[in-house]
């Protein structure tokens, strides 16, 4: 499996992603500078977390216009796998690769705390090592993660099974207090129609080691490593 | 600006008549406005340490593992495997009162630069905060701005904020303390220093453009506030964490090459202090051509450029011929870079602007003739004794526990921590609240650093010497509690106006206490910062010498937190006399700030700490917590809440009133959870350590010795009520 991790000015969780793939037994990903536009040979492109361009204008808005994103858009259209985490999810939305919008957290404050994510389907390259309906813990760290979409888009996402993860309590039921940023339908992550692009706000890459507090996020990376092994 | 330089202007710049006479004697003439500005900032308390210097020399600064002590941008200690920890704490108190968000944010930015300037990648931030009475009308706004500012900056640069402390007291009503600490890691053989060398070498400016912000910030930080404090807002700097992030990456990338001879961040007094310090340390001269300085505004004068405190800027001396390499790296990261001068052999700072020489100052006398004061001092009177009242417990253990756990100084800080990204980097082993010290592993290694900040200002006010020693001992203790080997500390000495003998008396005694504890514990100071003039309208803050401690764990997996699991014995380590003087119990339950603070037995402190570390290292301890504010029962409750596990407590010793046993703040104590309490007691006895079995974990309730039961859910509600209710008007 060949993974590329894109580095924008202001990206700050790229090393976390590299570490997670290495812990998952995957080859060390290659870093891709935002001015590059050649993604040939890659199986998966990761847009990691951070504050690309300082979140100025809107989170992800400026990164969405960088040369590498033209290449990522084409890569995704060709059926390439793309994972956007936190700021990466914001960039995928600003670039029009995933639908909807990520608004300010309903608390109007930055939220840095653990949340629990329910796995809505376990038959994708990203979730094959989870059980459907399983709940796992992940740190969240964002100011703008409040997922919003118009009713038609929301109905399509729900109808086509494109919700990847929802915020829930540990037991997995839906509860307002377990949805701290106020996302519609408790949405924490969504897929593209072909299930090959995943965007999510929380950080499974920061919980892949018992010494750090758990391996809850590791199945995402081992699953990808297995699915894309070649 | 073209004001004529007069003694009145010098006074307005903060130079007294004697200091201004020295300036004229050094120059042999009346200074230009730019020169006056340079002398004023370099001789300000903030930059010159003129009131504190003779006292700071009393602190021990050496140990075999200390690579660079005070005098560099940050302290450096060897941590094994060829690596070094680089760390420092610094205050941004005055700006944080005037403009809380930017004051706190630029405090974080400034201390980060002190660390990556030395070649270290920052891996953790901590913050020691002191706010006024929650009932004071300004407090809520200041807390909100400071917390948002710390988060806004730290979260964006991608350095986890992993710890710190927050206290409230009316003495900080209009003078909050914001002390920011950064810890970085570098290869021990690749530390970058500020000493310039090589006559003719280029002086290179990198980072953000220079604007008119923060002019005379250092002078502002060297004076008391009057009622007009808010009008000083234009002297507060504005931070841009995005530029800082780029600057970190660009500097670390350039540091991989051989291009840099010396490097210094532009902090207080900006271009002035960085150029003067680099050339001065190298015994050289420096020429600056201000026409080449990247400028954000038009029409800036030499005075403004030399005094600007625009953020996110660095000054470097490069090897000849490496300018293009530096330019390529900095341009890649979208940052300004400009050769603005060169080193000379004249020993003078020469500043040129628009064809004129705006300053020509001999660097030797600027440093050696800087004023140093041995100011008059007077020891504070001892506090009144608590009297007979403390012998009685008017409310009972359960009610007192709930009140202390709910009090602003002891309640849950989760509302604050949840705005700080503590996990970025993926190496945070113990997050805020999980252990007595934060623990952060070093990428690619098993090694981890343990980090803490500590100070009990109410002890310092009552007995500055004991309070200073206690701050050092508590930091050392917090490191031991997670099983780290304490290595060194950085200090942030926050005091009132040093021109007042009672303040200088507090300062001198606190230093003596810190020095004594540091020697006894082999725990030297390697960097630090003094913040005087923390007064508003003549009222001083409590003396607040904050200690930022650093220790190392050979294996991050050894680190112990405070969370209890069921089925464990709880063993109290260390002797308990029931010391209630200056305790939180006395203050919160009886409304008294009275008595002598708890005594410190440094030999016992060391014995207990080493015993605890050995027990944890042997794998016998499941959870560990030091006892501090609020004493034993608070520690029990915190361990129970962290692990969501109840505890049944045994009665205390017959000779002590229960409230003195459970809420006394005797020093040098730990609470350990172990599967075999009897064996731990036996080993403690063999080692000559006082120890006592106090209870056993299990269930979902805290059962007090007299039989009262409090559910964890109700304790948690008490513990978590204050911050959301105070800040959001809810909860």
PDB file of C-alpha atoms in Angstrom, chain B residues 353-456:
ATOM      1  CA  UNK B 353      18.070  54.474   8.463  1.00  0.00           C
ATOM      2  CA  UNK B 354      17.468  56.528   5.325  1.00  0.00           C
ATOM      3  CA  UNK B 355      21.098  57.580   5.084  1.00  0.00           C
ATOM      4  CA  UNK B 356      21.364  58.689   8.696  1.00  0.00           C
ATOM      5  CA  UNK B 357      23.009  57.093  11.702  1.00  0.00           C
ATOM      6  CA  UNK B 358      20.171  56.850  14.202  1.00  0.00           C
ATOM      7  CA  UNK B 359      22.101  55.099  16.970  1.00  0.00           C
ATOM      8  CA  UNK B 360      25.742  54.434  17.748  1.00  0.00           C
ATOM      9  CA  UNK B 361      26.125  52.784  21.134  1.00  0.00           C
ATOM     10  CA  UNK B 362      29.091  50.910  22.670  1.00  0.00           C
ATOM     11  CA  UNK B 363      27.717  47.466  23.570  1.00  0.00           C
ATOM     12  CA  UNK B 364      30.153  46.807  26.421  1.00  0.00           C
ATOM     13  CA  UNK B 365      28.950  49.655  28.644  1.00  0.00           C
ATOM     14  CA  UNK B 366      25.306  49.094  27.628  1.00  0.00           C
ATOM     15  CA  UNK B 367      25.649  45.720  29.356  1.00  0.00           C
ATOM     16  CA  UNK B 368      28.267  46.299  32.057  1.00  0.00           C
ATOM     17  CA  UNK B 369      27.008  49.737  33.125  1.00  0.00           C
ATOM     18  CA  UNK B 370      23.446  48.508  33.337  1.00  0.00           C
ATOM     19  CA  UNK B 371      22.055  49.349  36.731  1.00  0.00           C
ATOM     20  CA  UNK B 372      22.016  46.655  39.410  1.00  0.00           C
ATOM     21  CA  UNK B 373      20.159  47.427  42.609  1.00  0.00           C
ATOM     22  CA  UNK B 374      20.385  45.936  46.062  1.00  0.00           C
ATOM     23  CA  UNK B 375      17.065  47.348  47.106  1.00  0.00           C
ATOM     24  CA  UNK B 376      16.037  47.797  50.709  1.00  0.00           C
ATOM     25  CA  UNK B 377      13.979  44.942  52.022  1.00  0.00           C
ATOM     26  CA  UNK B 378      11.915  44.108  55.003  1.00  0.00           C
ATOM     27  CA  UNK B 379      10.600  40.718  56.074  1.00  0.00           C
ATOM     28  CA  UNK B 380       6.824  40.519  56.219  1.00  0.00           C
ATOM     29  CA  UNK B 381       5.231  40.058  59.645  1.00  0.00           C
ATOM     30  CA  UNK B 382       4.088  36.512  60.429  1.00  0.00           C
ATOM     31  CA  UNK B 383       0.381  35.929  59.860  1.00  0.00           C
ATOM     32  CA  UNK B 384      -1.971  35.820  62.835  1.00  0.00           C
ATOM     33  CA  UNK B 385      -2.403  32.367  64.377  1.00  0.00           C
ATOM     34  CA  UNK B 386      -5.653  30.587  63.502  1.00  0.00           C
ATOM     35  CA  UNK B 387      -6.655  30.561  67.140  1.00  0.00           C
ATOM     36  CA  UNK B 388      -8.937  28.113  68.880  1.00  0.00           C
ATOM     37  CA  UNK B 389     -11.459  28.045  66.045  1.00  0.00           C
ATOM     38  CA  UNK B 390      -9.412  25.602  63.989  1.00  0.00           C
ATOM     39  CA  UNK B 391      -9.590  22.972  66.701  1.00  0.00           C
ATOM     40  CA  UNK B 392     -13.308  22.453  66.063  1.00  0.00           C
ATOM     41  CA  UNK B 393     -14.965  21.148  62.916  1.00  0.00           C
ATOM     42  CA  UNK B 394     -18.268  23.007  62.600  1.00  0.00           C
ATOM     43  CA  UNK B 395     -19.543  21.229  59.476  1.00  0.00           C
ATOM     44  CA  UNK B 396     -18.329  17.608  59.481  1.00  0.00           C
ATOM     45  CA  UNK B 397     -16.182  15.755  56.978  1.00  0.00           C
ATOM     46  CA  UNK B 398     -18.829  15.180  54.327  1.00  0.00           C
ATOM     47  CA  UNK B 399     -19.974  18.785  54.056  1.00  0.00           C
ATOM     48  CA  UNK B 400     -16.409  20.082  54.134  1.00  0.00           C
ATOM     49  CA  UNK B 401     -15.391  17.657  51.402  1.00  0.00           C
ATOM     50  CA  UNK B 402     -18.231  18.798  49.174  1.00  0.00           C
ATOM     51  CA  UNK B 403     -17.458  22.459  49.761  1.00  0.00           C
ATOM     52  CA  UNK B 404     -13.738  22.074  49.071  1.00  0.00           C
ATOM     53  CA  UNK B 405     -14.318  19.954  45.977  1.00  0.00           C
ATOM     54  CA  UNK B 406     -16.709  22.592  44.667  1.00  0.00           C
ATOM     55  CA  UNK B 407     -14.486  25.573  45.540  1.00  0.00           C
ATOM     56  CA  UNK B 408     -12.971  27.541  42.650  1.00  0.00           C
ATOM     57  CA  UNK B 409      -9.437  26.548  43.682  1.00  0.00           C
ATOM     58  CA  UNK B 410     -10.100  22.809  43.893  1.00  0.00           C
ATOM     59  CA  UNK B 411     -12.950  22.122  41.508  1.00  0.00           C
ATOM     60  CA  UNK B 412     -12.598  20.354  38.183  1.00  0.00           C
ATOM     61  CA  UNK B 413     -10.756  22.345  35.517  1.00  0.00           C
ATOM     62  CA  UNK B 414     -12.243  20.228  32.730  1.00  0.00           C
ATOM     63  CA  UNK B 415     -14.090  23.214  31.286  1.00  0.00           C
ATOM     64  CA  UNK B 416     -10.699  24.849  30.695  1.00  0.00           C
ATOM     65  CA  UNK B 417      -8.782  21.751  29.560  1.00  0.00           C
ATOM     66  CA  UNK B 418     -11.493  20.924  27.062  1.00  0.00           C
ATOM     67  CA  UNK B 419     -10.540  24.047  25.133  1.00  0.00           C
ATOM     68  CA  UNK B 420      -6.878  23.060  24.874  1.00  0.00           C
ATOM     69  CA  UNK B 421      -5.762  20.433  22.387  1.00  0.00           C
ATOM     70  CA  UNK B 422      -3.817  18.032  24.610  1.00  0.00           C
ATOM     71  CA  UNK B 423      -3.510  15.160  22.143  1.00  0.00           C
ATOM     72  CA  UNK B 424      -1.972  16.660  19.001  1.00  0.00           C
ATOM     73  CA  UNK B 425       1.276  14.878  18.287  1.00  0.00           C
ATOM     74  CA  UNK B 426      -0.151  11.570  19.437  1.00  0.00           C
ATOM     75  CA  UNK B 427       2.385  11.244  22.266  1.00  0.00           C
ATOM     76  CA  UNK B 428       0.466  12.548  25.288  1.00  0.00           C
ATOM     77  CA  UNK B 429       0.608   9.734  27.855  1.00  0.00           C
ATOM     78  CA  UNK B 430      -1.030  11.609  30.744  1.00  0.00           C
ATOM     79  CA  UNK B 431      -3.381  14.437  29.868  1.00  0.00           C
ATOM     80  CA  UNK B 432      -4.432  17.239  32.239  1.00  0.00           C
ATOM     81  CA  UNK B 433      -6.103  15.825  35.318  1.00  0.00           C
ATOM     82  CA  UNK B 434      -4.985  12.254  34.674  1.00  0.00           C
ATOM     83  CA  UNK B 435      -1.855  12.402  36.812  1.00  0.00           C
ATOM     84  CA  UNK B 436       0.081  14.735  39.105  1.00  0.00           C
ATOM     85  CA  UNK B 437       2.344  15.679  36.228  1.00  0.00           C
ATOM     86  CA  UNK B 438       1.625  15.650  32.511  1.00  0.00           C
ATOM     87  CA  UNK B 439       3.572  12.947  30.692  1.00  0.00           C
ATOM     88  CA  UNK B 440       4.564  13.269  27.041  1.00  0.00           C
ATOM     89  CA  UNK B 441       6.503  10.568  25.220  1.00  0.00           C
ATOM     90  CA  UNK B 442       9.267  11.466  22.809  1.00  0.00           C
ATOM     91  CA  UNK B 443       8.443  10.431  19.272  1.00  0.00           C
ATOM     92  CA  UNK B 444      10.289   7.305  18.243  1.00  0.00           C
ATOM     93  CA  UNK B 445      11.500   6.553  21.789  1.00  0.00           C
ATOM     94  CA  UNK B 446      10.221   4.931  24.961  1.00  0.00           C
ATOM     95  CA  UNK B 447      11.502   7.968  26.887  1.00  0.00           C
ATOM     96  CA  UNK B 448       8.954  10.406  28.219  1.00  0.00           C
ATOM     97  CA  UNK B 449       9.058  13.759  29.972  1.00  0.00           C
ATOM     98  CA  UNK B 450       6.970  14.584  33.029  1.00  0.00           C
ATOM     99  CA  UNK B 451       5.963  18.225  33.443  1.00  0.00           C
ATOM    100  CA  UNK B 452       4.274  20.258  36.146  1.00  0.00           C
ATOM    101  CA  UNK B 453       3.824  23.826  37.384  1.00  0.00           C
ATOM    102  CA  UNK B 454       3.367  24.576  41.053  1.00  0.00           C
ATOM    103  CA  UNK B 455       3.056  27.367  43.581  1.00  0.00           C
ATOM    104  CA  UNK B 456       0.875  27.974  46.639  1.00  0.00           C
TER     105      UNK B 456
END
